[in-house]
């Protein structure tokens, strides 16, 4: 995206859309959680629920095995067309600030992990929750604003290294997905066993 004609401008528009949605929706989720009186520490009366962690870990390991199997399946070649379409969408986003803003607004919607983090902070006061939303947003979208800032000061090197990283991730994307799913799944299972 940064390499496009209006790449830097549209990158900041994209990041701005993400941050705006994240802050607004994060505040709304936090208010809703506070109104419901939900606090992670109070759910289940302090019970650990190891079975939930073990079950989630097992599901992630199954997902890792499925991704690995699917990548070796003959039909996997059909996804090359989907990736080409994704590349074309990225090119349109790099050229149109409206598309960049729209995608950014959608990408900024809170994840379940964000909601859990907010539930963890509920009961600590509005200032603490607001700080949590802000810090989470800044960290969560650092993958966007750090390269943009870097690009502003050292364009040639930033484009060269980011292009290299992108091609490396593209070559090893299946291995990366499988490794992340297996690592998180293994962690959940271990955590469930230890806390059980």
JSON list of C-alpha atoms in Angstrom, two decimals:
[
{"chain": "A", "resi": 1, "resn": "UNK", "atom": "CA", "xyz": [0.00, 0.00, 0.00]},
{"chain": "A", "resi": 2, "resn": "UNK", "atom": "CA", "xyz": [2.82, 2.40, 0.86]},
{"chain": "A", "resi": 3, "resn": "UNK", "atom": "CA", "xyz": [4.32, 1.88, -2.58]},
{"chain": "A", "resi": 4, "resn": "UNK", "atom": "CA", "xyz": [1.27, 3.31, -4.38]},
{"chain": "A", "resi": 5, "resn": "UNK", "atom": "CA", "xyz": [1.08, 6.80, -5.87]},
{"chain": "A", "resi": 6, "resn": "UNK", "atom": "CA", "xyz": [-0.88, 8.11, -2.87]},
{"chain": "A", "resi": 7, "resn": "UNK", "atom": "CA", "xyz": [0.30, 5.30, -0.63]},
{"chain": "A", "resi": 8, "resn": "UNK", "atom": "CA", "xyz": [1.45, 7.31, 2.38]},
{"chain": "A", "resi": 9, "resn": "UNK", "atom": "CA", "xyz": [-1.67, 9.46, 2.50]},
{"chain": "A", "resi": 10, "resn": "UNK", "atom": "CA", "xyz": [-4.00, 6.51, 2.07]},
{"chain": "A", "resi": 11, "resn": "UNK", "atom": "CA", "xyz": [-2.07, 4.45, 4.61]},
{"chain": "A", "resi": 12, "resn": "UNK", "atom": "CA", "xyz": [-2.67, 7.16, 7.22]},
{"chain": "A", "resi": 13, "resn": "UNK", "atom": "CA", "xyz": [-6.34, 7.34, 6.16]},
{"chain": "A", "resi": 14, "resn": "UNK", "atom": "CA", "xyz": [-6.58, 3.56, 6.59]},
{"chain": "A", "resi": 15, "resn": "UNK", "atom": "CA", "xyz": [-4.89, 3.68, 10.01]},
{"chain": "A", "resi": 16, "resn": "UNK", "atom": "CA", "xyz": [-7.08, 6.62, 11.04]},
{"chain": "A", "resi": 17, "resn": "UNK", "atom": "CA", "xyz": [-10.19, 4.63, 10.16]},
{"chain": "A", "resi": 18, "resn": "UNK", "atom": "CA", "xyz": [-8.97, 1.67, 12.21]},
{"chain": "A", "resi": 19, "resn": "UNK", "atom": "CA", "xyz": [-8.10, 3.81, 15.22]},
{"chain": "A", "resi": 20, "resn": "UNK", "atom": "CA", "xyz": [-11.40, 5.72, 15.07]},
{"chain": "A", "resi": 21, "resn": "UNK", "atom": "CA", "xyz": [-13.50, 2.55, 14.97]},
{"chain": "A", "resi": 22, "resn": "UNK", "atom": "CA", "xyz": [-11.38, 0.89, 17.64]},
{"chain": "A", "resi": 23, "resn": "UNK", "atom": "CA", "xyz": [-11.69, 3.83, 20.04]},
{"chain": "A", "resi": 24, "resn": "UNK", "atom": "CA", "xyz": [-15.42, 4.38, 19.49]},
{"chain": "A", "resi": 25, "resn": "UNK", "atom": "CA", "xyz": [-16.42, 0.71, 19.52]},
{"chain": "A", "resi": 26, "resn": "UNK", "atom": "CA", "xyz": [-14.01, 0.00, 22.37]},
{"chain": "A", "resi": 27, "resn": "UNK", "atom": "CA", "xyz": [-15.64, 2.73, 24.45]},
{"chain": "A", "resi": 28, "resn": "UNK", "atom": "CA", "xyz": [-19.10, 1.42, 23.55]},
{"chain": "A", "resi": 29, "resn": "UNK", "atom": "CA", "xyz": [-18.14, -2.16, 24.48]},
{"chain": "A", "resi": 30, "resn": "UNK", "atom": "CA", "xyz": [-16.59, -0.95, 27.74]},
{"chain": "A", "resi": 31, "resn": "UNK", "atom": "CA", "xyz": [-19.73, 1.00, 28.65]},
{"chain": "A", "resi": 32, "resn": "UNK", "atom": "CA", "xyz": [-21.93, -1.98, 27.80]},
{"chain": "A", "resi": 33, "resn": "UNK", "atom": "CA", "xyz": [-19.80, -4.33, 29.90]},
{"chain": "A", "resi": 34, "resn": "UNK", "atom": "CA", "xyz": [-19.83, -1.86, 32.80]},
{"chain": "A", "resi": 35, "resn": "UNK", "atom": "CA", "xyz": [-23.62, -1.49, 32.55]},
{"chain": "A", "resi": 36, "resn": "UNK", "atom": "CA", "xyz": [-24.02, -5.26, 32.68]},
{"chain": "A", "resi": 37, "resn": "UNK", "atom": "CA", "xyz": [-21.67, -5.46, 35.66]},
{"chain": "A", "resi": 38, "resn": "UNK", "atom": "CA", "xyz": [-19.48, -8.05, 33.94]},
{"chain": "A", "resi": 39, "resn": "UNK", "atom": "CA", "xyz": [-15.96, -8.55, 35.26]},
{"chain": "A", "resi": 40, "resn": "UNK", "atom": "CA", "xyz": [-13.76, -11.44, 34.15]},
{"chain": "A", "resi": 41, "resn": "UNK", "atom": "CA", "xyz": [-12.54, -12.12, 37.67]},
{"chain": "A", "resi": 42, "resn": "UNK", "atom": "CA", "xyz": [-16.08, -12.52, 38.96]},
{"chain": "A", "resi": 43, "resn": "UNK", "atom": "CA", "xyz": [-17.33, -14.86, 36.22]},
{"chain": "A", "resi": 44, "resn": "UNK", "atom": "CA", "xyz": [-17.91, -18.33, 37.63]},
{"chain": "A", "resi": 45, "resn": "UNK", "atom": "CA", "xyz": [-17.03, -17.25, 41.17]},
{"chain": "A", "resi": 46, "resn": "UNK", "atom": "CA", "xyz": [-13.30, -17.51, 40.49]},
{"chain": "A", "resi": 47, "resn": "UNK", "atom": "CA", "xyz": [-13.47, -20.96, 38.84]},
{"chain": "A", "resi": 48, "resn": "UNK", "atom": "CA", "xyz": [-10.67, -21.65, 36.34]},
{"chain": "A", "resi": 49, "resn": "UNK", "atom": "CA", "xyz": [-12.64, -23.69, 33.75]},
{"chain": "A", "resi": 50, "resn": "UNK", "atom": "CA", "xyz": [-9.62, -25.71, 32.49]},
{"chain": "A", "resi": 51, "resn": "UNK", "atom": "CA", "xyz": [-11.86, -27.68, 30.12]},
{"chain": "A", "resi": 52, "resn": "UNK", "atom": "CA", "xyz": [-12.58, -24.52, 28.11]},
{"chain": "A", "resi": 53, "resn": "UNK", "atom": "CA", "xyz": [-8.85, -23.89, 27.59]},
{"chain": "A", "resi": 54, "resn": "UNK", "atom": "CA", "xyz": [-8.16, -27.52, 26.71]},
{"chain": "A", "resi": 55, "resn": "UNK", "atom": "CA", "xyz": [-11.11, -27.59, 24.30]},
{"chain": "A", "resi": 56, "resn": "UNK", "atom": "CA", "xyz": [-10.05, -24.32, 22.64]},
{"chain": "A", "resi": 57, "resn": "UNK", "atom": "CA", "xyz": [-6.48, -25.61, 22.35]},
{"chain": "A", "resi": 58, "resn": "UNK", "atom": "CA", "xyz": [-7.67, -28.85, 20.77]},
{"chain": "A", "resi": 59, "resn": "UNK", "atom": "CA", "xyz": [-9.78, -26.90, 18.26]},
{"chain": "A", "resi": 60, "resn": "UNK", "atom": "CA", "xyz": [-6.76, -24.77, 17.32]},
{"chain": "A", "resi": 61, "resn": "UNK", "atom": "CA", "xyz": [-4.61, -27.88, 16.82]},
{"chain": "A", "resi": 62, "resn": "UNK", "atom": "CA", "xyz": [-7.33, -29.38, 14.61]},
{"chain": "A", "resi": 63, "resn": "UNK", "atom": "CA", "xyz": [-7.44, -26.10, 12.66]},
{"chain": "A", "resi": 64, "resn": "UNK", "atom": "CA", "xyz": [-3.65, -26.23, 12.21]},
{"chain": "A", "resi": 65, "resn": "UNK", "atom": "CA", "xyz": [-3.88, -29.81, 10.90]},
{"chain": "A", "resi": 66, "resn": "UNK", "atom": "CA", "xyz": [-6.74, -28.84, 8.56]},
{"chain": "A", "resi": 67, "resn": "UNK", "atom": "CA", "xyz": [-4.80, -25.85, 7.14]},
{"chain": "A", "resi": 68, "resn": "UNK", "atom": "CA", "xyz": [-1.76, -28.09, 6.57]},
{"chain": "A", "resi": 69, "resn": "UNK", "atom": "CA", "xyz": [-3.88, -30.80, 4.90]},
{"chain": "A", "resi": 70, "resn": "UNK", "atom": "CA", "xyz": [-5.76, -28.23, 2.80]},
{"chain": "A", "resi": 71, "resn": "UNK", "atom": "CA", "xyz": [-2.52, -26.66, 1.57]},
{"chain": "A", "resi": 72, "resn": "UNK", "atom": "CA", "xyz": [-1.38, -30.03, 0.19]},
{"chain": "A", "resi": 73, "resn": "UNK", "atom": "CA", "xyz": [-4.75, -30.78, -1.41]},
{"chain": "A", "resi": 74, "resn": "UNK", "atom": "CA", "xyz": [-5.00, -30.34, -5.23]},
{"chain": "A", "resi": 75, "resn": "UNK", "atom": "CA", "xyz": [-7.79, -27.80, -4.80]},
{"chain": "A", "resi": 76, "resn": "UNK", "atom": "CA", "xyz": [-5.41, -25.47, -2.99]},
{"chain": "A", "resi": 77, "resn": "UNK", "atom": "CA", "xyz": [-4.29, -24.17, -6.38]},
{"chain": "A", "resi": 78, "resn": "UNK", "atom": "CA", "xyz": [-7.72, -22.62, -6.85]},
{"chain": "A", "resi": 79, "resn": "UNK", "atom": "CA", "xyz": [-6.90, -20.19, -4.07]},
{"chain": "A", "resi": 80, "resn": "UNK", "atom": "CA", "xyz": [-4.21, -18.60, -6.24]},
{"chain": "A", "resi": 81, "resn": "UNK", "atom": "CA", "xyz": [-7.04, -16.79, -8.04]},
{"chain": "A", "resi": 82, "resn": "UNK", "atom": "CA", "xyz": [-8.41, -15.55, -4.69]},
{"chain": "A", "resi": 83, "resn": "UNK", "atom": "CA", "xyz": [-4.98, -14.22, -3.74]},
{"chain": "A", "resi": 84, "resn": "UNK", "atom": "CA", "xyz": [-4.75, -12.41, -7.07]},
{"chain": "A", "resi": 85, "resn": "UNK", "atom": "CA", "xyz": [-8.10, -10.75, -6.38]},
{"chain": "A", "resi": 86, "resn": "UNK", "atom": "CA", "xyz": [-6.87, -9.75, -2.92]},
{"chain": "A", "resi": 87, "resn": "UNK", "atom": "CA", "xyz": [-3.82, -8.13, -4.53]},
{"chain": "A", "resi": 88, "resn": "UNK", "atom": "CA", "xyz": [-6.09, -6.16, -6.85]},
{"chain": "A", "resi": 89, "resn": "UNK", "atom": "CA", "xyz": [-8.20, -4.97, -3.89]},
{"chain": "A", "resi": 90, "resn": "UNK", "atom": "CA", "xyz": [-5.04, -3.81, -2.13]},
{"chain": "A", "resi": 91, "resn": "UNK", "atom": "CA", "xyz": [-4.00, -1.88, -5.24]},
{"chain": "A", "resi": 92, "resn": "UNK", "atom": "CA", "xyz": [-7.41, -0.15, -5.35]},
{"chain": "A", "resi": 93, "resn": "UNK", "atom": "CA", "xyz": [-7.09, 0.69, -1.67]},
{"chain": "A", "resi": 94, "resn": "UNK", "atom": "CA", "xyz": [-3.66, 2.21, -2.30]},
{"chain": "A", "resi": 95, "resn": "UNK", "atom": "CA", "xyz": [-5.11, 4.50, -4.97]},
{"chain": "A", "resi": 96, "resn": "UNK", "atom": "CA", "xyz": [-8.43, 5.53, -3.35]},
{"chain": "A", "resi": 97, "resn": "UNK", "atom": "CA", "xyz": [-8.61, 7.23, 0.04]},
{"chain": "A", "resi": 98, "resn": "UNK", "atom": "CA", "xyz": [-12.31, 6.37, 0.24]},
{"chain": "A", "resi": 99, "resn": "UNK", "atom": "CA", "xyz": [-11.63, 2.66, -0.12]},
{"chain": "A", "resi": 100, "resn": "UNK", "atom": "CA", "xyz": [-8.74, 2.92, 2.36]},
{"chain": "A", "resi": 101, "resn": "UNK", "atom": "CA", "xyz": [-10.99, 4.67, 4.89]},
{"chain": "A", "resi": 102, "resn": "UNK", "atom": "CA", "xyz": [-13.81, 2.16, 4.46]},
{"chain": "A", "resi": 103, "resn": "UNK", "atom": "CA", "xyz": [-11.50, -0.83, 4.90]},
{"chain": "A", "resi": 104, "resn": "UNK", "atom": "CA", "xyz": [-9.85, 0.85, 7.89]},
{"chain": "A", "resi": 105, "resn": "UNK", "atom": "CA", "xyz": [-13.21, 1.46, 9.57]},
{"chain": "A", "resi": 106, "resn": "UNK", "atom": "CA", "xyz": [-14.11, -2.22, 9.16]},
{"chain": "A", "resi": 107, "resn": "UNK", "atom": "CA", "xyz": [-10.68, -3.47, 10.31]},
{"chain": "A", "resi": 108, "resn": "UNK", "atom": "CA", "xyz": [-10.99, -1.39, 13.49]},
{"chain": "A", "resi": 109, "resn": "UNK", "atom": "CA", "xyz": [-13.96, -3.38, 14.82]},
{"chain": "A", "resi": 110, "resn": "UNK", "atom": "CA", "xyz": [-13.09, -4.95, 18.18]},
{"chain": "A", "resi": 111, "resn": "UNK", "atom": "CA", "xyz": [-12.04, -8.57, 18.38]},
{"chain": "A", "resi": 112, "resn": "UNK", "atom": "CA", "xyz": [-13.15, -11.02, 21.10]},
{"chain": "A", "resi": 113, "resn": "UNK", "atom": "CA", "xyz": [-9.70, -10.54, 22.71]},
{"chain": "A", "resi": 114, "resn": "UNK", "atom": "CA", "xyz": [-10.33, -6.79, 22.91]},
{"chain": "A", "resi": 115, "resn": "UNK", "atom": "CA", "xyz": [-13.70, -7.41, 24.57]},
{"chain": "A", "resi": 116, "resn": "UNK", "atom": "CA", "xyz": [-12.05, -9.77, 27.09]},
{"chain": "A", "resi": 117, "resn": "UNK", "atom": "CA", "xyz": [-9.40, -7.16, 27.86]},
{"chain": "A", "resi": 118, "resn": "UNK", "atom": "CA", "xyz": [-12.11, -4.58, 28.46]},
{"chain": "A", "resi": 119, "resn": "UNK", "atom": "CA", "xyz": [-14.07, -7.00, 30.65]},
{"chain": "A", "resi": 120, "resn": "UNK", "atom": "CA", "xyz": [-10.89, -7.50, 32.67]},
{"chain": "A", "resi": 121, "resn": "UNK", "atom": "CA", "xyz": [-10.69, -3.75, 33.34]},
{"chain": "A", "resi": 122, "resn": "UNK", "atom": "CA", "xyz": [-14.34, -3.23, 34.21]},
{"chain": "A", "resi": 123, "resn": "UNK", "atom": "CA", "xyz": [-14.87, -2.00, 37.74]},
{"chain": "A", "resi": 124, "resn": "UNK", "atom": "CA", "xyz": [-11.62, 0.01, 37.72]},
{"chain": "A", "resi": 125, "resn": "UNK", "atom": "CA", "xyz": [-13.14, 3.34, 36.77]},
{"chain": "A", "resi": 126, "resn": "UNK", "atom": "CA", "xyz": [-13.72, 5.21, 33.50]},
{"chain": "A", "resi": 127, "resn": "UNK", "atom": "CA", "xyz": [-10.20, 6.66, 33.31]},
{"chain": "A", "resi": 128, "resn": "UNK", "atom": "CA", "xyz": [-8.54, 3.26, 33.62]},
{"chain": "A", "resi": 129, "resn": "UNK", "atom": "CA", "xyz": [-10.83, 1.74, 30.99]},
{"chain": "A", "resi": 130, "resn": "UNK", "atom": "CA", "xyz": [-10.27, 4.68, 28.62]},
{"chain": "A", "resi": 131, "resn": "UNK", "atom": "CA", "xyz": [-6.50, 4.27, 29.02]},
{"chain": "A", "resi": 132, "resn": "UNK", "atom": "CA", "xyz": [-6.85, 0.53, 28.32]},
{"chain": "A", "resi": 133, "resn": "UNK", "atom": "CA", "xyz": [-8.79, 1.22, 25.11]},
{"chain": "A", "resi": 134, "resn": "UNK", "atom": "CA", "xyz": [-6.18, 3.77, 23.99]},
{"chain": "A", "resi": 135, "resn": "UNK", "atom": "CA", "xyz": [-3.14, 1.61, 24.79]},
{"chain": "A", "resi": 136, "resn": "UNK", "atom": "CA", "xyz": [-4.69, -1.51, 23.24]},
{"chain": "A", "resi": 137, "resn": "UNK", "atom": "CA", "xyz": [-5.53, 0.45, 20.08]},
{"chain": "A", "resi": 138, "resn": "UNK", "atom": "CA", "xyz": [-2.02, 1.90, 19.76]},
{"chain": "A", "resi": 139, "resn": "UNK", "atom": "CA", "xyz": [-0.39, -1.51, 20.27]},
{"chain": "A", "resi": 140, "resn": "UNK", "atom": "CA", "xyz": [-2.89, -3.46, 18.14]},
{"chain": "A", "resi": 141, "resn": "UNK", "atom": "CA", "xyz": [-2.35, -1.23, 15.10]},
{"chain": "A", "resi": 142, "resn": "UNK", "atom": "CA", "xyz": [1.38, -0.72, 15.50]},
{"chain": "A", "resi": 143, "resn": "UNK", "atom": "CA", "xyz": [1.81, -3.01, 12.47]},
{"chain": "A", "resi": 144, "resn": "UNK", "atom": "CA", "xyz": [0.29, -0.15, 10.44]},
{"chain": "A", "resi": 145, "resn": "UNK", "atom": "CA", "xyz": [1.59, 3.08, 11.95]},
{"chain": "A", "resi": 146, "resn": "UNK", "atom": "CA", "xyz": [5.21, 1.99, 12.62]},
{"chain": "A", "resi": 147, "resn": "UNK", "atom": "CA", "xyz": [5.93, 1.22, 8.92]},
{"chain": "A", "resi": 148, "resn": "UNK", "atom": "CA", "xyz": [4.14, 4.46, 7.93]},
{"chain": "A", "resi": 149, "resn": "UNK", "atom": "CA", "xyz": [6.32, 6.55, 10.25]},
{"chain": "A", "resi": 150, "resn": "UNK", "atom": "CA", "xyz": [9.41, 4.69, 9.08]},
{"chain": "A", "resi": 151, "resn": "UNK", "atom": "CA", "xyz": [8.39, 5.27, 5.45]},
{"chain": "A", "resi": 152, "resn": "UNK", "atom": "CA", "xyz": [8.16, 9.03, 6.11]},
{"chain": "A", "resi": 153, "resn": "UNK", "atom": "CA", "xyz": [11.83, 9.18, 7.19]},
{"chain": "A", "resi": 154, "resn": "UNK", "atom": "CA", "xyz": [13.50, 6.51, 5.04]},
{"chain": "A", "resi": 155, "resn": "UNK", "atom": "CA", "xyz": [11.28, 5.68, 2.09]},
{"chain": "A", "resi": 156, "resn": "UNK", "atom": "CA", "xyz": [13.71, 3.62, -0.02]},
{"chain": "A", "resi": 157, "resn": "UNK", "atom": "CA", "xyz": [14.85, 1.32, 2.79]},
{"chain": "A", "resi": 158, "resn": "UNK", "atom": "CA", "xyz": [11.33, 0.95, 4.19]},
{"chain": "A", "resi": 159, "resn": "UNK", "atom": "CA", "xyz": [9.90, -0.10, 0.82]},
{"chain": "A", "resi": 160, "resn": "UNK", "atom": "CA", "xyz": [12.79, -2.50, 0.21]},
{"chain": "A", "resi": 161, "resn": "UNK", "atom": "CA", "xyz": [12.54, -4.22, 3.59]},
{"chain": "A", "resi": 162, "resn": "UNK", "atom": "CA", "xyz": [8.74, -4.28, 3.71]},
{"chain": "A", "resi": 163, "resn": "UNK", "atom": "CA", "xyz": [8.59, -5.74, 0.19]},
{"chain": "A", "resi": 164, "resn": "UNK", "atom": "CA", "xyz": [11.11, -8.40, 1.22]},
{"chain": "A", "resi": 165, "resn": "UNK", "atom": "CA", "xyz": [9.12, -9.23, 4.34]},
{"chain": "A", "resi": 166, "resn": "UNK", "atom": "CA", "xyz": [5.89, -9.40, 2.37]},
{"chain": "A", "resi": 167, "resn": "UNK", "atom": "CA", "xyz": [7.33, -11.79, -0.19]},
{"chain": "A", "resi": 168, "resn": "UNK", "atom": "CA", "xyz": [8.88, -13.94, 2.57]},
{"chain": "A", "resi": 169, "resn": "UNK", "atom": "CA", "xyz": [5.56, -14.14, 4.40]},
{"chain": "A", "resi": 170, "resn": "UNK", "atom": "CA", "xyz": [3.84, -14.96, 1.10]},
{"chain": "A", "resi": 171, "resn": "UNK", "atom": "CA", "xyz": [6.25, -17.84, 0.46]},
{"chain": "A", "resi": 172, "resn": "UNK", "atom": "CA", "xyz": [5.91, -19.27, 3.97]},
{"chain": "A", "resi": 173, "resn": "UNK", "atom": "CA", "xyz": [2.34, -18.25, 4.82]},
{"chain": "A", "resi": 174, "resn": "UNK", "atom": "CA", "xyz": [1.09, -21.82, 5.38]},
{"chain": "A", "resi": 175, "resn": "UNK", "atom": "CA", "xyz": [3.98, -22.63, 7.71]},
{"chain": "A", "resi": 176, "resn": "UNK", "atom": "CA", "xyz": [3.40, -19.39, 9.63]},
{"chain": "A", "resi": 177, "resn": "UNK", "atom": "CA", "xyz": [-0.36, -20.02, 10.00]},
{"chain": "A", "resi": 178, "resn": "UNK", "atom": "CA", "xyz": [0.17, -23.64, 11.10]},
{"chain": "A", "resi": 179, "resn": "UNK", "atom": "CA", "xyz": [2.94, -22.67, 13.55]},
{"chain": "A", "resi": 180, "resn": "UNK", "atom": "CA", "xyz": [0.85, -19.90, 15.16]},
{"chain": "A", "resi": 181, "resn": "UNK", "atom": "CA", "xyz": [-2.27, -22.09, 15.46]},
{"chain": "A", "resi": 182, "resn": "UNK", "atom": "CA", "xyz": [-0.23, -24.99, 16.90]},
{"chain": "A", "resi": 183, "resn": "UNK", "atom": "CA", "xyz": [1.69, -22.76, 19.33]},
{"chain": "A", "resi": 184, "resn": "UNK", "atom": "CA", "xyz": [-1.44, -21.04, 20.68]},
{"chain": "A", "resi": 185, "resn": "UNK", "atom": "CA", "xyz": [-3.32, -24.34, 20.80]},
{"chain": "A", "resi": 186, "resn": "UNK", "atom": "CA", "xyz": [-0.48, -26.00, 22.69]},
{"chain": "A", "resi": 187, "resn": "UNK", "atom": "CA", "xyz": [-0.31, -23.06, 25.11]},
{"chain": "A", "resi": 188, "resn": "UNK", "atom": "CA", "xyz": [-4.06, -23.25, 25.81]},
{"chain": "A", "resi": 189, "resn": "UNK", "atom": "CA", "xyz": [-3.88, -27.00, 26.45]},
{"chain": "A", "resi": 190, "resn": "UNK", "atom": "CA", "xyz": [-0.86, -26.61, 28.75]},
{"chain": "A", "resi": 191, "resn": "UNK", "atom": "CA", "xyz": [-2.55, -23.75, 30.60]},
{"chain": "A", "resi": 192, "resn": "UNK", "atom": "CA", "xyz": [-5.74, -25.78, 31.02]},
{"chain": "A", "resi": 193, "resn": "UNK", "atom": "CA", "xyz": [-3.83, -28.78, 32.35]},
{"chain": "A", "resi": 194, "resn": "UNK", "atom": "CA", "xyz": [-1.75, -26.65, 34.76]},
{"chain": "A", "resi": 195, "resn": "UNK", "atom": "CA", "xyz": [-4.72, -24.69, 36.12]},
{"chain": "A", "resi": 196, "resn": "UNK", "atom": "CA", "xyz": [-6.86, -27.81, 36.35]}
]
